[in-house]
mmCIF file with all atom_site columns, C-alpha atoms in Angstrom:
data_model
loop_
_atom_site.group_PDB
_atom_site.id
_atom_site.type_symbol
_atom_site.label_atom_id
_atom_site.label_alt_id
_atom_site.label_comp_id
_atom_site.label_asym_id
_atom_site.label_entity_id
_atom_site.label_seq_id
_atom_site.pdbx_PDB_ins_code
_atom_site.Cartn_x
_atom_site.Cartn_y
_atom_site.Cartn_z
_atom_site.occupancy
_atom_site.B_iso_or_equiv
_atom_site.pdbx_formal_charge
_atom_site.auth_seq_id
_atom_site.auth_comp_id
_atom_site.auth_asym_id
_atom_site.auth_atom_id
_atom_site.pdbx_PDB_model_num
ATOM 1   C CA . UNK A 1 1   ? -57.826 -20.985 109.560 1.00 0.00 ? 234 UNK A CA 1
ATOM 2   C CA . UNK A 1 2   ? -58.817 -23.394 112.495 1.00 0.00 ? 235 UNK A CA 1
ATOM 3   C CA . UNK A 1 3   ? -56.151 -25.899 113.692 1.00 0.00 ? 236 UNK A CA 1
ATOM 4   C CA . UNK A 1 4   ? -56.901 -29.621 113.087 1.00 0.00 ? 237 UNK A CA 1
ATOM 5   C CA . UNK A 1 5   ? -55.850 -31.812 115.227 1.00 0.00 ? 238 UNK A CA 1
ATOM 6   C CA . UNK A 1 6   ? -54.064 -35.087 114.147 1.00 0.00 ? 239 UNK A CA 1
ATOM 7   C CA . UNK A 1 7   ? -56.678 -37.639 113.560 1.00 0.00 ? 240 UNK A CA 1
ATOM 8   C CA . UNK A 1 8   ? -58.579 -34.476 112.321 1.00 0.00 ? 241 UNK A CA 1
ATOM 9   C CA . UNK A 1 9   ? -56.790 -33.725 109.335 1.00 0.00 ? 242 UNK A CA 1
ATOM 10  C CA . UNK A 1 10  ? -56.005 -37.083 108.462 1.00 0.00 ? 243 UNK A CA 1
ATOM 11  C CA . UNK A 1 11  ? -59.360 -37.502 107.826 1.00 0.00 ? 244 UNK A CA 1
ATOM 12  C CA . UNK A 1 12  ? -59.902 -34.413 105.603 1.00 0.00 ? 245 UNK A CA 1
ATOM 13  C CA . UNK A 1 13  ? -56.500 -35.283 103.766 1.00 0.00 ? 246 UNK A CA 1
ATOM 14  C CA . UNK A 1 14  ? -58.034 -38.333 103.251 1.00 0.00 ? 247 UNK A CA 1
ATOM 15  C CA . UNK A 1 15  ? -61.828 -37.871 102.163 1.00 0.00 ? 248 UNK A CA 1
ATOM 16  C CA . UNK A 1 16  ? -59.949 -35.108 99.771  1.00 0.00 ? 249 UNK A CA 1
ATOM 17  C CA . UNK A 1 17  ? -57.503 -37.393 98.174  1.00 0.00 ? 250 UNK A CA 1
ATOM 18  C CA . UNK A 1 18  ? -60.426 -39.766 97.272  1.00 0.00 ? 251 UNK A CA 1
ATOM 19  C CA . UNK A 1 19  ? -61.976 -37.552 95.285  1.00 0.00 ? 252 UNK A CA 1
ATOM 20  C CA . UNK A 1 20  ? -59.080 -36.311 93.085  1.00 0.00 ? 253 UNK A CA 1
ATOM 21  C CA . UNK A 1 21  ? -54.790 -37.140 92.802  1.00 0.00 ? 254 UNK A CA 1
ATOM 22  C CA . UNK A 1 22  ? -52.761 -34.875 94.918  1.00 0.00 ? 255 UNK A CA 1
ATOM 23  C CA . UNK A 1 23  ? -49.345 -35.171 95.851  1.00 0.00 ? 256 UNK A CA 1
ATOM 24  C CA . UNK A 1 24  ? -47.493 -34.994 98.822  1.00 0.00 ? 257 UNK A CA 1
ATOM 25  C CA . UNK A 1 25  ? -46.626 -31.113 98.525  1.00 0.00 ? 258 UNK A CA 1
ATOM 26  C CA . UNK A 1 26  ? -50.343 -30.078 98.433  1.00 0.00 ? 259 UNK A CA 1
ATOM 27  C CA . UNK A 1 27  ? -50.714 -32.420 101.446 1.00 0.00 ? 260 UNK A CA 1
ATOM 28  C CA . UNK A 1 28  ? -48.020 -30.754 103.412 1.00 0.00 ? 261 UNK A CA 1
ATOM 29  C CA . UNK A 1 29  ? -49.015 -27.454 102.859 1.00 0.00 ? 262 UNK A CA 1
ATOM 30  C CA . UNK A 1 30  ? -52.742 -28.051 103.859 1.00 0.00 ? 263 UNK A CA 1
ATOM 31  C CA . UNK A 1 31  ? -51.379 -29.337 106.972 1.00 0.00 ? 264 UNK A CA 1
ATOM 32  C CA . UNK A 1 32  ? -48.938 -26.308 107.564 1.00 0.00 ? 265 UNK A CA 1
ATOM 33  C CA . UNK A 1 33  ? -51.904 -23.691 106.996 1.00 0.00 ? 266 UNK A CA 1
ATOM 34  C CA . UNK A 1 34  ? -54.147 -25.949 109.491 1.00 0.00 ? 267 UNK A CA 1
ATOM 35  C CA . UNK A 1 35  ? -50.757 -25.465 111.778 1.00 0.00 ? 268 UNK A CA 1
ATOM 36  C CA . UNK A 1 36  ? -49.680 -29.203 111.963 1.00 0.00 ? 269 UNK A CA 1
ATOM 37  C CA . UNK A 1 37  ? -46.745 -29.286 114.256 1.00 0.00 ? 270 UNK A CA 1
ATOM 38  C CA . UNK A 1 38  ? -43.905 -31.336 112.048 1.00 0.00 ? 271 UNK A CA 1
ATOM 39  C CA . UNK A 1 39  ? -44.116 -34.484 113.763 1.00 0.00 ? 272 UNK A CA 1
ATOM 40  C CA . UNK A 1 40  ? -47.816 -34.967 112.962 1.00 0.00 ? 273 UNK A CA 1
ATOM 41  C CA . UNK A 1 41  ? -47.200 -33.844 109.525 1.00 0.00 ? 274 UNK A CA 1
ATOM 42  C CA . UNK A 1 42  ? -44.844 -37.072 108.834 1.00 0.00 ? 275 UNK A CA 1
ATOM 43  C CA . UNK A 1 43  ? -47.250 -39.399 110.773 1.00 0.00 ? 276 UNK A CA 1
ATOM 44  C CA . UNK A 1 44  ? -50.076 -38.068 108.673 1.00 0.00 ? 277 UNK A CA 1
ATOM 45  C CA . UNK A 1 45  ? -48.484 -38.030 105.490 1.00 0.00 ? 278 UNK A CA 1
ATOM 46  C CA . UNK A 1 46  ? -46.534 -41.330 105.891 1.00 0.00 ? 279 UNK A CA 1
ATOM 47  C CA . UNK A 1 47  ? -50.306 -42.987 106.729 1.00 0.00 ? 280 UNK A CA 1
ATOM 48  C CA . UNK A 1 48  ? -51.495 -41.287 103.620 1.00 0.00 ? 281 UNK A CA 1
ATOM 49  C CA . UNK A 1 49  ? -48.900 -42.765 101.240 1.00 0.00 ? 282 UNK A CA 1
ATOM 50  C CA . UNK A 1 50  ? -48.913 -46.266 103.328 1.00 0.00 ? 283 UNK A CA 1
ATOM 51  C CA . UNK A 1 51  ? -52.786 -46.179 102.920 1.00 0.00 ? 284 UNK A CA 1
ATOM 52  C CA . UNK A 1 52  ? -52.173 -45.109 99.265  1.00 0.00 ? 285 UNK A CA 1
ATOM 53  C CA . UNK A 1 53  ? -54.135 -42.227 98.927  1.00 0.00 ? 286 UNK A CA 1
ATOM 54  C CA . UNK A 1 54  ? -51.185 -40.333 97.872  1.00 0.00 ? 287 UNK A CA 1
ATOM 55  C CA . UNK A 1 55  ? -48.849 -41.508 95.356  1.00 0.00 ? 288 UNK A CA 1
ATOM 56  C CA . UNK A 1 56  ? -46.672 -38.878 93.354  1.00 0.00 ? 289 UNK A CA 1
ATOM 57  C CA . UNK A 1 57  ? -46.215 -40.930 90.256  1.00 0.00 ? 290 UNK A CA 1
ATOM 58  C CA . UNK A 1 58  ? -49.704 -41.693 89.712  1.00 0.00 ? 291 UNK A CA 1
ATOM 59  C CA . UNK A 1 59  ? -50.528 -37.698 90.716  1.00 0.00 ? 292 UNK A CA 1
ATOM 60  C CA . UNK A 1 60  ? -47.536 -37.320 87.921  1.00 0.00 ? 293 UNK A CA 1
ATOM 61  C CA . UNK A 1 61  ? -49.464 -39.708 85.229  1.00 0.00 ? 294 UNK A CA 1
ATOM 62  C CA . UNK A 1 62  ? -52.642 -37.607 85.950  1.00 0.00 ? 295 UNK A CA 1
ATOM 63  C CA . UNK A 1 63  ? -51.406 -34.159 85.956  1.00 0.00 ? 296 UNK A CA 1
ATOM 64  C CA . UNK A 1 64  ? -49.664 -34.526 82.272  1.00 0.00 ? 297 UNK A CA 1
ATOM 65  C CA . UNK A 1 65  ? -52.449 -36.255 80.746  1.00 0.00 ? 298 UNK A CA 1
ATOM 66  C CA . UNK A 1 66  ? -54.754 -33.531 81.567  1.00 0.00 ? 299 UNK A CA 1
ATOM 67  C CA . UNK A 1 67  ? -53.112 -30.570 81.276  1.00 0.00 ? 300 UNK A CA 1
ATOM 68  C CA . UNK A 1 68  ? -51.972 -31.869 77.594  1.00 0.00 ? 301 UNK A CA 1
ATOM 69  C CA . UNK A 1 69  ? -55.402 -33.010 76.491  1.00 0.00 ? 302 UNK A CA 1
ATOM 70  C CA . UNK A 1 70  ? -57.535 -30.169 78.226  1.00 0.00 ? 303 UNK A CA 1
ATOM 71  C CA . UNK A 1 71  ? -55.113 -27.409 78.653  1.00 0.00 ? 304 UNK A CA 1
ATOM 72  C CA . UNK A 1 72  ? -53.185 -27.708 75.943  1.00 0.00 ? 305 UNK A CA 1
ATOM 73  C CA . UNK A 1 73  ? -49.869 -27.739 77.617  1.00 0.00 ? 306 UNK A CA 1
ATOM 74  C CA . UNK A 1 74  ? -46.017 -28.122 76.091  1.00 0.00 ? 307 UNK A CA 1
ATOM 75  C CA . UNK A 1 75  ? -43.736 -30.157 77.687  1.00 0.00 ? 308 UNK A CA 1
ATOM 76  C CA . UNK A 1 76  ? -41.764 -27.427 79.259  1.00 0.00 ? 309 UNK A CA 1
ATOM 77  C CA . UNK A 1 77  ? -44.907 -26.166 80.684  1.00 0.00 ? 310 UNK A CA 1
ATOM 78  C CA . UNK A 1 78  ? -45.506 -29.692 82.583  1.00 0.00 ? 311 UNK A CA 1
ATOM 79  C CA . UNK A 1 79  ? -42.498 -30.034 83.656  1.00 0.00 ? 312 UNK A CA 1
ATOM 80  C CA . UNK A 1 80  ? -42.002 -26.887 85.011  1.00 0.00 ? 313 UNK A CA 1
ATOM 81  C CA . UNK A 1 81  ? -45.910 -27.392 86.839  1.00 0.00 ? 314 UNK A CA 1
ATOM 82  C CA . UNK A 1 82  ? -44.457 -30.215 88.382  1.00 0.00 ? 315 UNK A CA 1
ATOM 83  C CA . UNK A 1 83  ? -40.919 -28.840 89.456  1.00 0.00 ? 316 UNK A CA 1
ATOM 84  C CA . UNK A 1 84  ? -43.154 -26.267 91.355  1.00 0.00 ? 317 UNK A CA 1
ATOM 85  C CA . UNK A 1 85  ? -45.145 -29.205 92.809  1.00 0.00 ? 318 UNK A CA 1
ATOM 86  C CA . UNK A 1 86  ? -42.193 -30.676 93.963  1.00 0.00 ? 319 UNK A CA 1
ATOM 87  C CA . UNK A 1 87  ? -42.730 -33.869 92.241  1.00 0.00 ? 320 UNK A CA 1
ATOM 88  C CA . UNK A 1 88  ? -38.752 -35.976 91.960  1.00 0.00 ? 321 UNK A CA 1
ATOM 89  C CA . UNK A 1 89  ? -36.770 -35.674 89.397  1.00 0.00 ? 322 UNK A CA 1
ATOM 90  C CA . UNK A 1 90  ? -37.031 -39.192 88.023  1.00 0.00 ? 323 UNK A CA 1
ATOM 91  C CA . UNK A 1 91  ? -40.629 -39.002 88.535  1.00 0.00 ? 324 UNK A CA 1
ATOM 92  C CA . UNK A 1 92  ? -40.790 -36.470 86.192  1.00 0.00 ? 325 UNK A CA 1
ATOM 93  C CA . UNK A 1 93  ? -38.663 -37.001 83.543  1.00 0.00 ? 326 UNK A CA 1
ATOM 94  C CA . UNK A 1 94  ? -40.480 -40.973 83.526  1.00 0.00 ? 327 UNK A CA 1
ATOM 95  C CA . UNK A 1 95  ? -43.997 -39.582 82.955  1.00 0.00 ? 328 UNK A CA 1
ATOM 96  C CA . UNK A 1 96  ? -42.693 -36.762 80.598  1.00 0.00 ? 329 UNK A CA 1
ATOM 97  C CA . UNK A 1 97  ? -40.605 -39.283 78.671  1.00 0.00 ? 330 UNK A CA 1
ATOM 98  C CA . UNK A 1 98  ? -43.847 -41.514 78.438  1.00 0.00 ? 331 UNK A CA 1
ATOM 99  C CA . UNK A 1 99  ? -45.574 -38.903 76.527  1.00 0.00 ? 332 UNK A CA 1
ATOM 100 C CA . UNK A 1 100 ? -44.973 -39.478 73.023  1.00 0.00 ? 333 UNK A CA 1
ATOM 101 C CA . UNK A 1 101 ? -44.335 -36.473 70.785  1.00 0.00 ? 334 UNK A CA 1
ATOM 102 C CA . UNK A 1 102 ? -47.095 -37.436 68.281  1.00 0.00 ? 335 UNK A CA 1
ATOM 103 C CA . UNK A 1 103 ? -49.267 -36.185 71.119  1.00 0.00 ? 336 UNK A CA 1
ATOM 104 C CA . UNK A 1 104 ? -48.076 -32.867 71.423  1.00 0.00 ? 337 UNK A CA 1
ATOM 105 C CA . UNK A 1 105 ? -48.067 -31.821 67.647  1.00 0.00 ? 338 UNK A CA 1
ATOM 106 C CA . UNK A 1 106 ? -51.593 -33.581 67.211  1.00 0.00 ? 339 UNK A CA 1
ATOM 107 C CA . UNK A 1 107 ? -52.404 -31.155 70.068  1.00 0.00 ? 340 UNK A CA 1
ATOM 108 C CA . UNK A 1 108 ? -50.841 -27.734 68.650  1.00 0.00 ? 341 UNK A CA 1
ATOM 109 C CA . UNK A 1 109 ? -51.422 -28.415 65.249  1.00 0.00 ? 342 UNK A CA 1
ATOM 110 C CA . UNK A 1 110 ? -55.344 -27.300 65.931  1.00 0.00 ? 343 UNK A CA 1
ATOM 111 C CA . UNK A 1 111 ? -53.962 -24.458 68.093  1.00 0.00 ? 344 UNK A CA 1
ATOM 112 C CA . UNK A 1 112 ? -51.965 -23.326 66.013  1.00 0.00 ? 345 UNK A CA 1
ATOM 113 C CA . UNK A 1 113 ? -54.602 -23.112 62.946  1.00 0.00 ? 346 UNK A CA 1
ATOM 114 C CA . UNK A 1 114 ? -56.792 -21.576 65.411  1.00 0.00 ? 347 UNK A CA 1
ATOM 115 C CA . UNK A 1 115 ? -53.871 -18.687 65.912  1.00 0.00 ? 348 UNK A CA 1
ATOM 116 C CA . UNK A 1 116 ? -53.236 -18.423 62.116  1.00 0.00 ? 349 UNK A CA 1
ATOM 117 C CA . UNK A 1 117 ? -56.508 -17.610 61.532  1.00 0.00 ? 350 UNK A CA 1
ATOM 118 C CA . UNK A 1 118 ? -56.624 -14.187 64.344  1.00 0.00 ? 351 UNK A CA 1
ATOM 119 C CA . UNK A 1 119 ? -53.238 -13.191 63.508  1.00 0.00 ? 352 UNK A CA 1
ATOM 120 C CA . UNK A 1 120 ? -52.430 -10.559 61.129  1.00 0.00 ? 353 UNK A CA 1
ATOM 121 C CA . UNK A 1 121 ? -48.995 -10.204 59.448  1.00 0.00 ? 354 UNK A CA 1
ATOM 122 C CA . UNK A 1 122 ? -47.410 -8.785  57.104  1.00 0.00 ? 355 UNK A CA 1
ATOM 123 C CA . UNK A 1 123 ? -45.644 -11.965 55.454  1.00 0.00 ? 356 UNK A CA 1
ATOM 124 C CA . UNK A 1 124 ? -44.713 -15.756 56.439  1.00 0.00 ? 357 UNK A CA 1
ATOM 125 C CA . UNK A 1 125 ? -41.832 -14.747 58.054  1.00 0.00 ? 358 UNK A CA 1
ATOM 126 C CA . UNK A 1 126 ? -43.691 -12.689 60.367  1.00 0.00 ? 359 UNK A CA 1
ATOM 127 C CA . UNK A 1 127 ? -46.900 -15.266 60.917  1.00 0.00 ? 360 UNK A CA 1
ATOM 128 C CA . UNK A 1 128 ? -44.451 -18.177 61.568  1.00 0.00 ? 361 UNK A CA 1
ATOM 129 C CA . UNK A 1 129 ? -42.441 -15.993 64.079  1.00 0.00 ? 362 UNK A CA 1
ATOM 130 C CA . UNK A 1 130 ? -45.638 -15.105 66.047  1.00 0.00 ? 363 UNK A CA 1
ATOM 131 C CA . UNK A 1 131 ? -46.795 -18.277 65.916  1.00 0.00 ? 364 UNK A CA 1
ATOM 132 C CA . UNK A 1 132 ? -43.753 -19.390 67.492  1.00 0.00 ? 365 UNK A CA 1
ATOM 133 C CA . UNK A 1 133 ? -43.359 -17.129 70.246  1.00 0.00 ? 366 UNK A CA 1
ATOM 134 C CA . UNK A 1 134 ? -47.339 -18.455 70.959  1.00 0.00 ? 367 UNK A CA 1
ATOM 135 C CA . UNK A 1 135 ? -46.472 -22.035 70.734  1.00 0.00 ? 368 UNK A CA 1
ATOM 136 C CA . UNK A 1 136 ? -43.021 -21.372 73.015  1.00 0.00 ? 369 UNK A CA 1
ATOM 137 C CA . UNK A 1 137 ? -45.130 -19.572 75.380  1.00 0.00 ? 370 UNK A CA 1
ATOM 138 C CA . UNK A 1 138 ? -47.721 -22.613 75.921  1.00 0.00 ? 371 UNK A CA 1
ATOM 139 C CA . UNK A 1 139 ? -44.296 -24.340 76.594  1.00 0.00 ? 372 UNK A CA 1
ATOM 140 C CA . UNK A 1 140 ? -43.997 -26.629 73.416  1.00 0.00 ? 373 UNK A CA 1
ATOM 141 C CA . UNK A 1 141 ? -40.608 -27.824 72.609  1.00 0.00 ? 374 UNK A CA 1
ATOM 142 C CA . UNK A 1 142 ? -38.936 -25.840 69.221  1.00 0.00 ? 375 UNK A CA 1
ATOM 143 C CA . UNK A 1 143 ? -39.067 -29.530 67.328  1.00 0.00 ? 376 UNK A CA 1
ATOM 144 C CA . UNK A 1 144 ? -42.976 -29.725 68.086  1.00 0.00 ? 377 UNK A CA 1
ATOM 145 C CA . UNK A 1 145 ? -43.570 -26.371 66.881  1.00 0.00 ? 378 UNK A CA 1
ATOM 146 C CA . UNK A 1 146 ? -41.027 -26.691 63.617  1.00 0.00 ? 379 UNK A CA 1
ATOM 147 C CA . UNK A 1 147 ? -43.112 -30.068 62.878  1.00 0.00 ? 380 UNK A CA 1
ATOM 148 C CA . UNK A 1 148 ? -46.019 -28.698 62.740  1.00 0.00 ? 381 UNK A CA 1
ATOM 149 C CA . UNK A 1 149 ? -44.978 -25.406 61.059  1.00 0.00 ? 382 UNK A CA 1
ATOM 150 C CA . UNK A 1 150 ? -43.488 -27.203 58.181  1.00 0.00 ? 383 UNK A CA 1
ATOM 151 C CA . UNK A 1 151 ? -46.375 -29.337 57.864  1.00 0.00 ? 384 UNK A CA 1
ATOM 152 C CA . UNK A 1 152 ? -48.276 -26.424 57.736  1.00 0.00 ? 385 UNK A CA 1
ATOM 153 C CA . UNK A 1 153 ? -46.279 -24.792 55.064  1.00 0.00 ? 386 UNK A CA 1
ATOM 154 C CA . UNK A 1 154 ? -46.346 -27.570 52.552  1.00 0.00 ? 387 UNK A CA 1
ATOM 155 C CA . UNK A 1 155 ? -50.015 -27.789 53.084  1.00 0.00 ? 388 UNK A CA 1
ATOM 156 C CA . UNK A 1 156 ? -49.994 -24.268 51.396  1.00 0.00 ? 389 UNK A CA 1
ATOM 157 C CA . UNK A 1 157 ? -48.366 -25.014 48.459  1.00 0.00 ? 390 UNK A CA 1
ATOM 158 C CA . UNK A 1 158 ? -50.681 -28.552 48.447  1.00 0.00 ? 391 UNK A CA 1
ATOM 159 C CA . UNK A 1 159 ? -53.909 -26.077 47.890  1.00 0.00 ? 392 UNK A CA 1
#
């Protein structure tokens, strides 16, 4: 990869960040693969977040709303998205804590019908544990999934 100079990628960082959220991480490590020495790093980045075009909290806000609505995301899964981002603690657990948990069983409730319906087993026991280890693995919290496998259940014995 070419090196930037200062002004250089302050510019990309900049036009980039208009288009879409990023956070500060993704920033930094554009600049260290363009082979930013450190001190133009902080200028560039502290103009970026003085300038606003990079704010980790609203990054945060957009980052959990879509990968719950498109992706289809657990909680765990966020959070541990944005641990690997970097994004602070308090940042983290705010945004997460924001999301109410309405939202995720309205969103695995569908994925979960969706799994019933390819999975073969050989009794309820069975189903619900495979539906579980699914729903664990797209990183929803064991409360989500119980809600929505007892709702399931009674809507059996409703037909």
């Amino acid at each position: 990869m070419t090196q930037k100079t200062e002004q250089e990628a302050y510019l990309t960082l900049a036009a980039l960040c208009a288009q879409a959220e990023h956070c500060q991480w993704d920033m930094t490590q554009r600049m260290q693969r363009w082979q930013l020495d450190a001190g133009a790093q902080a200028r560039v980045m502290q103009r970026l977040v003085e300038e606003r075009y990079v704010n980790d909290e609203r990054y945060a806000r957009a980052f959990v709303k879509d990968k719950v609505r498109y992706n289809h995301w657990g909680r765990r899964k966020v959070e541990q998205a944005l641990w690997q981002k970097h994004i602070a603690d308090d940042i983290r657990q705010q945004v997460l804590d924001e999301v109410d948990d309405d939202v995720y069983v309205d969103v695995l409730r569908p994925l979960l019908e969706q799994k019933r319906r390819s999975t073969r087993a050989a009794n309820d026991y069975e189903m619900n544990q495979k539906l579980t280890r699914f729903a664990l693995g797209r990183g929803f919290t064991f409360d989500v999934i119980r809600q929505c496998l007892d709702v399931d259940e009674t809507d059996e014995f409703d037909v």
